[in-house]
Amino acid sequence: MASGTKRLPRAVREQQMLDAAISVFAEHGYSDSSMDAIAAKAEISKPMLYLYYGSKDELFSACIAREGGRFLEAMSAGFDPELRQREQARIVVREFLRFVHENASSWRVLYRVSIGSAVFADTVTESRRGVTAMITELIRRGTTVEGARDIDFELTAVALVGAGEAVADRMSDGDVDLDDATDLLLGITWRGLRGVGSHSDD
């Protein structure tokens, strides 16, 4: 380890550790990732890693807290209630998939590794709840169909978020092109929005 690295500000060092941890967790999963591997990836000693993060649980929690915040920020980018609903839907879909495209490791940590552990599943659920609430509000503001109910807005948002996660998961593996995924998900989203408030008499 180069002696100059010891002079890095704490905040910078913390971010480097989190970057390294996300890379290792995304590749190996939580159980098979070691603090030794993360320290090596960050090019620091293991004692220094433990000085900043007292356990692997604490380090992983810090990772998903940071990446969850970044994800919600990306989803909120350009969110303007004054825009027409279709344009707003396009912005939300684009920013959602752009985040996954540019941060595949973060996505895998947030929605694969985290959800597989009961200890961290609540954090993922909270992140999903925030995204769903934002989509619900988008649908509510853009719907003019008479008879639409709050449950219609909420369940439509849940369905759209689920579809988005499925498409994003494939894209994070490199199976789907960003532009193709955006067009596909936007089509699903728009059909879902148009159906809000439509009830069958069957």
mmCIF file of N, CA, C and O in Angstrom, residues 61-132:
data_model
loop_
_atom_site.group_PDB
_atom_site.id
_atom_site.type_symbol
_atom_site.label_atom_id
_atom_site.label_comp_id
_atom_site.label_asym_id
_atom_site.label_seq_id
_atom_site.Cartn_x
_atom_site.Cartn_y
_atom_site.Cartn_z
ATOM 1 N N SER A 61 -24.614 -2.593 4.917
ATOM 2 C CA SER A 61 -25.697 -1.636 5.172
ATOM 3 C C SER A 61 -25.351 -0.265 4.616
ATOM 4 O O SER A 61 -26.200 0.431 4.042
ATOM 5 N N ALA A 62 -24.095 0.140 4.778
ATOM 6 C CA ALA A 62 -23.656 1.431 4.245
ATOM 7 C C ALA A 62 -23.722 1.436 2.726
ATOM 8 O O ALA A 62 -24.070 2.444 2.104
ATOM 9 N N CYS A 63 -23.399 0.299 2.112
ATOM 10 C CA CYS A 63 -23.456 0.193 0.646
ATOM 11 C C CYS A 63 -24.883 0.374 0.135
ATOM 12 O O CYS A 63 -25.134 1.158 -0.786
ATOM 13 N N ILE A 64 -25.816 -0.335 0.713
ATOM 14 C CA ILE A 64 -27.176 -0.271 0.185
ATOM 15 C C ILE A 64 -27.844 1.066 0.543
ATOM 16 O O ILE A 64 -28.688 1.547 -0.207
ATOM 17 N N ALA A 65 -27.420 1.668 1.665
ATOM 18 C CA ALA A 65 -27.959 2.990 1.992
ATOM 19 C C ALA A 65 -27.499 4.017 0.963
ATOM 20 O O ALA A 65 -28.294 4.836 0.469
ATOM 21 N N ARG A 66 -26.208 3.980 0.605
ATOM 22 C CA ARG A 66 -25.702 4.938 -0.380
ATOM 23 C C ARG A 66 -26.304 4.704 -1.752
ATOM 24 O O ARG A 66 -26.775 5.634 -2.415
ATOM 25 N N GLU A 67 -26.303 3.457 -2.201
ATOM 26 C CA GLU A 67 -26.797 3.168 -3.552
ATOM 27 C C GLU A 67 -28.305 3.338 -3.644
ATOM 28 O O GLU A 67 -28.824 3.757 -4.677
ATOM 29 N N GLY A 68 -29.023 3.036 -2.559
ATOM 30 C CA GLY A 68 -30.466 3.269 -2.562
ATOM 31 C C GLY A 68 -30.784 4.745 -2.699
ATOM 32 O O GLY A 68 -31.709 5.136 -3.425
ATOM 33 N N GLY A 69 -30.005 5.579 -2.023
ATOM 34 C CA GLY A 69 -30.185 7.025 -2.145
ATOM 35 C C GLY A 69 -29.878 7.522 -3.532
ATOM 36 O O GLY A 69 -30.608 8.356 -4.088
ATOM 37 N N ARG A 70 -28.818 7.003 -4.123
ATOM 38 C CA ARG A 70 -28.470 7.393 -5.493
ATOM 39 C C ARG A 70 -29.554 6.964 -6.481
ATOM 40 O O ARG A 70 -29.857 7.690 -7.440
ATOM 41 N N PHE A 71 -30.111 5.792 -6.258
ATOM 42 C CA PHE A 71 -31.163 5.292 -7.146
ATOM 43 C C PHE A 71 -32.393 6.187 -7.090
ATOM 44 O O PHE A 71 -32.969 6.566 -8.115
ATOM 45 N N LEU A 72 -32.812 6.548 -5.886
ATOM 46 C CA LEU A 72 -33.983 7.417 -5.750
ATOM 47 C C LEU A 72 -33.719 8.796 -6.342
ATOM 48 O O LEU A 72 -34.620 9.409 -6.935
ATOM 49 N N GLU A 73 -32.502 9.295 -6.199
ATOM 50 C CA GLU A 73 -32.146 10.577 -6.813
ATOM 51 C C GLU A 73 -32.254 10.493 -8.331
ATOM 52 O O GLU A 73 -32.760 11.406 -8.994
ATOM 53 N N ALA A 74 -31.772 9.384 -8.889
ATOM 54 C CA ALA A 74 -31.847 9.208 -10.340
ATOM 55 C C ALA A 74 -33.292 9.136 -10.804
ATOM 56 O O ALA A 74 -33.666 9.710 -11.836
ATOM 57 N N MET A 75 -34.121 8.441 -10.039
ATOM 58 C CA MET A 75 -35.527 8.315 -10.410
ATOM 59 C C MET A 75 -36.249 9.656 -10.330
ATOM 60 O O MET A 75 -37.216 9.899 -11.056
ATOM 61 N N SER A 76 -35.792 10.521 -9.446
ATOM 62 C CA SER A 76 -36.448 11.818 -9.248
ATOM 63 C C SER A 76 -35.980 12.865 -10.249
ATOM 64 O O SER A 76 -36.584 13.935 -10.350
ATOM 65 N N ALA A 77 -34.903 12.566 -10.979
ATOM 66 C CA ALA A 77 -34.345 13.546 -11.912
ATOM 67 C C ALA A 77 -35.366 13.920 -12.980
ATOM 68 O O ALA A 77 -35.926 13.062 -13.655
ATOM 69 N N GLY A 78 -35.624 15.207 -13.105
ATOM 70 C CA GLY A 78 -36.547 15.675 -14.134
ATOM 71 C C GLY A 78 -38.008 15.464 -13.804
ATOM 72 O O GLY A 78 -38.875 15.741 -14.637
ATOM 73 N N PHE A 79 -38.300 14.988 -12.603
ATOM 74 C CA PHE A 79 -39.700 14.746 -12.235
ATOM 75 C C PHE A 79 -40.413 16.087 -12.072
ATOM 76 O O PHE A 79 -40.168 16.835 -11.138
ATOM 77 N N ASP A 80 -41.297 16.391 -12.996
ATOM 78 C CA ASP A 80 -41.991 17.677 -13.026
ATOM 79 C C ASP A 80 -43.479 17.433 -13.208
ATOM 80 O O ASP A 80 -43.927 16.992 -14.279
ATOM 81 N N PRO A 81 -44.287 17.688 -12.179
ATOM 82 C CA PRO A 81 -45.724 17.418 -12.268
ATOM 83 C C PRO A 81 -46.438 18.246 -13.322
ATOM 84 O O PRO A 81 -47.568 17.944 -13.688
ATOM 85 N N GLU A 82 -45.780 19.271 -13.829
ATOM 86 C CA GLU A 82 -46.409 20.114 -14.845
ATOM 87 C C GLU A 82 -46.324 19.497 -16.250
ATOM 88 O O GLU A 82 -47.040 19.931 -17.161
ATOM 89 N N LEU A 83 -45.449 18.523 -16.431
ATOM 90 C CA LEU A 83 -45.327 17.886 -17.739
ATOM 91 C C LEU A 83 -46.525 16.984 -18.012
ATOM 92 O O LEU A 83 -47.190 16.517 -17.085
ATOM 93 N N ARG A 84 -46.774 16.737 -19.289
ATOM 94 C CA ARG A 84 -47.832 15.804 -19.649
ATOM 95 C C ARG A 84 -47.449 14.414 -19.178
ATOM 96 O O ARG A 84 -46.276 14.071 -19.078
ATOM 97 N N GLN A 85 -48.456 13.599 -18.921
ATOM 98 C CA GLN A 85 -48.210 12.299 -18.305
ATOM 99 C C GLN A 85 -47.279 11.417 -19.138
ATOM 100 O O GLN A 85 -46.392 10.761 -18.600
ATOM 101 N N ARG A 86 -47.458 11.403 -20.460
ATOM 102 C CA ARG A 86 -46.619 10.544 -21.288
ATOM 103 C C ARG A 86 -45.152 10.970 -21.216
ATOM 104 O O ARG A 86 -44.255 10.123 -21.138
ATOM 105 N N GLU A 87 -44.903 12.285 -21.237
ATOM 106 C CA GLU A 87 -43.531 12.762 -21.150
ATOM 107 C C GLU A 87 -42.938 12.467 -19.780
ATOM 108 O O GLU A 87 -41.766 12.110 -19.659
ATOM 109 N N GLN A 88 -43.758 12.598 -18.743
ATOM 110 C CA GLN A 88 -43.288 12.281 -17.399
ATOM 111 C C GLN A 88 -42.944 10.797 -17.286
ATOM 112 O O GLN A 88 -41.930 10.415 -16.696
ATOM 113 N N ALA A 89 -43.783 9.973 -17.875
ATOM 114 C CA ALA A 89 -43.518 8.530 -17.866
ATOM 115 C C ALA A 89 -42.210 8.220 -18.583
ATOM 116 O O ALA A 89 -41.417 7.392 -18.127
ATOM 117 N N ARG A 90 -41.962 8.892 -19.708
ATOM 118 C CA ARG A 90 -40.736 8.666 -20.452
ATOM 119 C C ARG A 90 -39.509 9.037 -19.601
ATOM 120 O O ARG A 90 -38.505 8.319 -19.593
ATOM 121 N N ILE A 91 -39.590 10.152 -18.888
ATOM 122 C CA ILE A 91 -38.468 10.591 -18.056
ATOM 123 C C ILE A 91 -38.187 9.585 -16.956
ATOM 124 O O ILE A 91 -37.036 9.211 -16.703
ATOM 125 N N VAL A 92 -39.243 9.130 -16.280
ATOM 126 C CA VAL A 92 -39.067 8.186 -15.176
ATOM 127 C C VAL A 92 -38.448 6.880 -15.675
ATOM 128 O O VAL A 92 -37.507 6.348 -15.078
ATOM 129 N N VAL A 93 -38.988 6.359 -16.789
ATOM 130 C CA VAL A 93 -38.465 5.109 -17.339
ATOM 131 C C VAL A 93 -37.014 5.281 -17.772
ATOM 132 O O VAL A 93 -36.149 4.433 -17.483
ATOM 133 N N ARG A 94 -36.729 6.376 -18.463
ATOM 134 C CA ARG A 94 -35.374 6.615 -18.967
ATOM 135 C C ARG A 94 -34.366 6.698 -17.826
ATOM 136 O O ARG A 94 -33.290 6.091 -17.875
ATOM 137 N N GLU A 95 -34.694 7.457 -16.776
ATOM 138 C CA GLU A 95 -33.757 7.629 -15.671
ATOM 139 C C GLU A 95 -33.583 6.341 -14.870
ATOM 140 O O GLU A 95 -32.489 6.039 -14.383
ATOM 141 N N PHE A 96 -34.649 5.579 -14.748
ATOM 142 C CA PHE A 96 -34.597 4.297 -14.059
ATOM 143 C C PHE A 96 -33.614 3.364 -14.771
ATOM 144 O O PHE A 96 -32.670 2.837 -14.169
ATOM 145 N N LEU A 97 -33.810 3.188 -16.076
ATOM 146 C CA LEU A 97 -32.975 2.258 -16.817
ATOM 147 C C LEU A 97 -31.566 2.800 -17.033
ATOM 148 O O LEU A 97 -30.604 2.028 -17.107
ATOM 149 N N ARG A 98 -31.433 4.103 -17.117
ATOM 150 C CA ARG A 98 -30.095 4.675 -17.243
ATOM 151 C C ARG A 98 -29.273 4.378 -15.997
ATOM 152 O O ARG A 98 -28.078 4.058 -16.095
ATOM 153 N N PHE A 99 -29.886 4.482 -14.842
ATOM 154 C CA PHE A 99 -29.174 4.167 -13.604
ATOM 155 C C PHE A 99 -28.687 2.725 -13.630
ATOM 156 O O PHE A 99 -27.529 2.446 -13.302
ATOM 157 N N VAL A 100 -29.563 1.804 -14.027
ATOM 158 C CA VAL A 100 -29.177 0.389 -14.063
ATOM 159 C C VAL A 100 -28.067 0.166 -15.080
ATOM 160 O O VAL A 100 -27.102 -0.561 -14.812
ATOM 161 N N HIS A 101 -28.195 0.800 -16.233
ATOM 162 C CA HIS A 101 -27.196 0.647 -17.296
ATOM 163 C C HIS A 101 -25.826 1.141 -16.841
ATOM 164 O O HIS A 101 -24.806 0.497 -17.131
ATOM 165 N N GLU A 102 -25.798 2.253 -16.132
ATOM 166 C CA GLU A 102 -24.531 2.855 -15.728
ATOM 167 C C GLU A 102 -24.021 2.329 -14.393
ATOM 168 O O GLU A 102 -22.858 2.548 -14.043
ATOM 169 N N ASN A 103 -24.877 1.630 -13.662
ATOM 170 C CA ASN A 103 -24.515 1.171 -12.313
ATOM 171 C C ASN A 103 -24.993 -0.265 -12.103
ATOM 172 O O ASN A 103 -25.727 -0.560 -11.153
ATOM 173 N N ALA A 104 -24.582 -1.148 -12.998
ATOM 174 C CA ALA A 104 -25.054 -2.535 -12.941
ATOM 175 C C ALA A 104 -24.702 -3.204 -11.616
ATOM 176 O O ALA A 104 -25.508 -3.951 -11.049
ATOM 177 N N SER A 105 -23.504 -2.935 -11.102
ATOM 178 C CA SER A 105 -23.106 -3.544 -9.823
ATOM 179 C C SER A 105 -23.994 -3.052 -8.688
ATOM 180 O O SER A 105 -24.394 -3.832 -7.817
ATOM 181 N N SER A 106 -24.305 -1.769 -8.701
ATOM 182 C CA SER A 106 -25.185 -1.218 -7.672
ATOM 183 C C SER A 106 -26.548 -1.882 -7.726
ATOM 184 O O SER A 106 -27.137 -2.224 -6.694
ATOM 185 N N TRP A 107 -27.072 -2.064 -8.934
ATOM 186 C CA TRP A 107 -28.379 -2.696 -9.086
ATOM 187 C C TRP A 107 -28.363 -4.118 -8.540
ATOM 188 O O TRP A 107 -29.284 -4.535 -7.831
ATOM 189 N N ARG A 108 -27.308 -4.861 -8.867
ATOM 190 C CA ARG A 108 -27.245 -6.246 -8.393
ATOM 191 C C ARG A 108 -27.173 -6.304 -6.872
ATOM 192 O O ARG A 108 -27.788 -7.177 -6.245
ATOM 193 N N VAL A 109 -26.444 -5.372 -6.262
ATOM 194 C CA VAL A 109 -26.370 -5.340 -4.800
ATOM 195 C C VAL A 109 -27.726 -4.981 -4.207
ATOM 196 O O VAL A 109 -28.181 -5.595 -3.241
ATOM 197 N N LEU A 110 -28.392 -3.999 -4.797
ATOM 198 C CA LEU A 110 -29.662 -3.526 -4.263
ATOM 199 C C LEU A 110 -30.798 -4.532 -4.431
ATOM 200 O O LEU A 110 -31.611 -4.714 -3.522
ATOM 201 N N TYR A 111 -30.865 -5.181 -5.597
ATOM 202 C CA TYR A 111 -32.054 -5.967 -5.897
ATOM 203 C C TYR A 111 -31.802 -7.455 -6.102
ATOM 204 O O TYR A 111 -32.718 -8.184 -6.448
ATOM 205 N N ARG A 112 -30.584 -7.901 -5.884
ATOM 206 C CA ARG A 112 -30.328 -9.339 -5.882
ATOM 207 C C ARG A 112 -29.741 -9.764 -4.548
ATOM 208 O O ARG A 112 -30.295 -10.588 -3.841
ATOM 209 N N VAL A 113 -28.584 -9.171 -4.239
ATOM 210 C CA VAL A 113 -27.882 -9.571 -3.025
ATOM 211 C C VAL A 113 -28.690 -9.202 -1.788
ATOM 212 O O VAL A 113 -28.884 -10.026 -0.885
ATOM 213 N N SER A 114 -29.210 -7.977 -1.735
ATOM 214 C CA SER A 114 -29.917 -7.511 -0.540
ATOM 215 C C SER A 114 -31.179 -8.297 -0.277
ATOM 216 O O SER A 114 -31.474 -8.693 0.852
ATOM 217 N N ILE A 115 -31.962 -8.519 -1.334
ATOM 218 C CA ILE A 115 -33.259 -9.152 -1.149
ATOM 219 C C ILE A 115 -33.121 -10.603 -0.723
ATOM 220 O O ILE A 115 -34.039 -11.202 -0.183
ATOM 221 N N GLY A 116 -31.925 -11.187 -0.945
ATOM 222 C CA GLY A 116 -31.710 -12.571 -0.561
ATOM 223 C C GLY A 116 -31.420 -12.755 0.913
ATOM 224 O O GLY A 116 -31.307 -13.892 1.388
ATOM 225 N N SER A 117 -31.294 -11.664 1.654
ATOM 226 C CA SER A 117 -31.002 -11.743 3.090
ATOM 227 C C SER A 117 -32.102 -11.062 3.886
ATOM 228 O O SER A 117 -32.443 -9.911 3.632
ATOM 229 N N ALA A 118 -32.668 -11.790 4.840
ATOM 230 C CA ALA A 118 -33.742 -11.228 5.660
ATOM 231 C C ALA A 118 -33.277 -9.999 6.421
ATOM 232 O O ALA A 118 -34.064 -9.098 6.708
ATOM 233 N N VAL A 119 -31.978 -9.946 6.725
ATOM 234 C CA VAL A 119 -31.437 -8.822 7.489
ATOM 235 C C VAL A 119 -31.566 -7.520 6.711
ATOM 236 O O VAL A 119 -31.819 -6.457 7.292
ATOM 237 N N PHE A 120 -31.396 -7.593 5.387
ATOM 238 C CA PHE A 120 -31.361 -6.381 4.569
ATOM 239 C C PHE A 120 -32.584 -6.209 3.677
ATOM 240 O O PHE A 120 -32.700 -5.201 2.983
ATOM 241 N N ALA A 121 -33.487 -7.175 3.684
ATOM 242 C CA ALA A 121 -34.651 -7.110 2.791
ATOM 243 C C ALA A 121 -35.507 -5.884 3.070
ATOM 244 O O ALA A 121 -36.103 -5.309 2.154
ATOM 245 N N ASP A 122 -35.575 -5.463 4.330
ATOM 246 C CA ASP A 122 -36.390 -4.294 4.677
ATOM 247 C C ASP A 122 -35.883 -3.035 3.992
ATOM 248 O O ASP A 122 -36.670 -2.165 3.622
ATOM 249 N N THR A 123 -34.567 -2.929 3.830
ATOM 250 C CA THR A 123 -34.002 -1.759 3.171
ATOM 251 C C THR A 123 -34.424 -1.717 1.712
ATOM 252 O O THR A 123 -34.759 -0.658 1.168
ATOM 253 N N VAL A 124 -34.417 -2.876 1.051
ATOM 254 C CA VAL A 124 -34.853 -2.959 -0.333
ATOM 255 C C VAL A 124 -36.334 -2.618 -0.438
ATOM 256 O O VAL A 124 -36.765 -1.890 -1.333
ATOM 257 N N THR A 125 -37.110 -3.133 0.499
ATOM 258 C CA THR A 125 -38.545 -2.861 0.502
ATOM 259 C C THR A 125 -38.815 -1.371 0.645
ATOM 260 O O THR A 125 -39.701 -0.812 -0.022
ATOM 261 N N GLU A 126 -38.037 -0.700 1.474
ATOM 262 C CA GLU A 126 -38.212 0.730 1.679
ATOM 263 C C GLU A 126 -37.863 1.508 0.405
ATOM 264 O O GLU A 126 -38.563 2.464 0.035
ATOM 265 N N SER A 127 -36.805 1.099 -0.268
ATOM 266 C CA SER A 127 -36.437 1.749 -1.518
ATOM 267 C C SER A 127 -37.527 1.555 -2.563
ATOM 268 O O SER A 127 -37.920 2.497 -3.262
ATOM 269 N N ARG A 128 -38.035 0.336 -2.669
ATOM 270 C CA ARG A 128 -39.110 0.049 -3.624
ATOM 271 C C ARG A 128 -40.356 0.847 -3.280
ATOM 272 O O ARG A 128 -41.064 1.324 -4.168
ATOM 273 N N ARG A 129 -40.624 0.998 -1.990
ATOM 274 C CA ARG A 129 -41.801 1.767 -1.574
ATOM 275 C C ARG A 129 -41.695 3.223 -2.016
ATOM 276 O O ARG A 129 -42.686 3.831 -2.442
ATOM 277 N N GLY A 130 -40.482 3.778 -1.929
ATOM 278 C CA GLY A 130 -40.296 5.163 -2.356
ATOM 279 C C GLY A 130 -40.531 5.341 -3.844
ATOM 280 O O GLY A 130 -41.174 6.301 -4.277
ATOM 281 N N VAL A 131 -40.013 4.411 -4.653
ATOM 282 C CA VAL A 131 -40.219 4.475 -6.096
ATOM 283 C C VAL A 131 -41.691 4.295 -6.426
ATOM 284 O O VAL A 131 -42.258 5.013 -7.263
ATOM 285 N N THR A 132 -42.334 3.337 -5.770
ATOM 286 C CA THR A 132 -43.751 3.075 -6.028
ATOM 287 C C THR A 132 -44.605 4.286 -5.683
ATOM 288 O O THR A 132 -45.556 4.623 -6.409
#
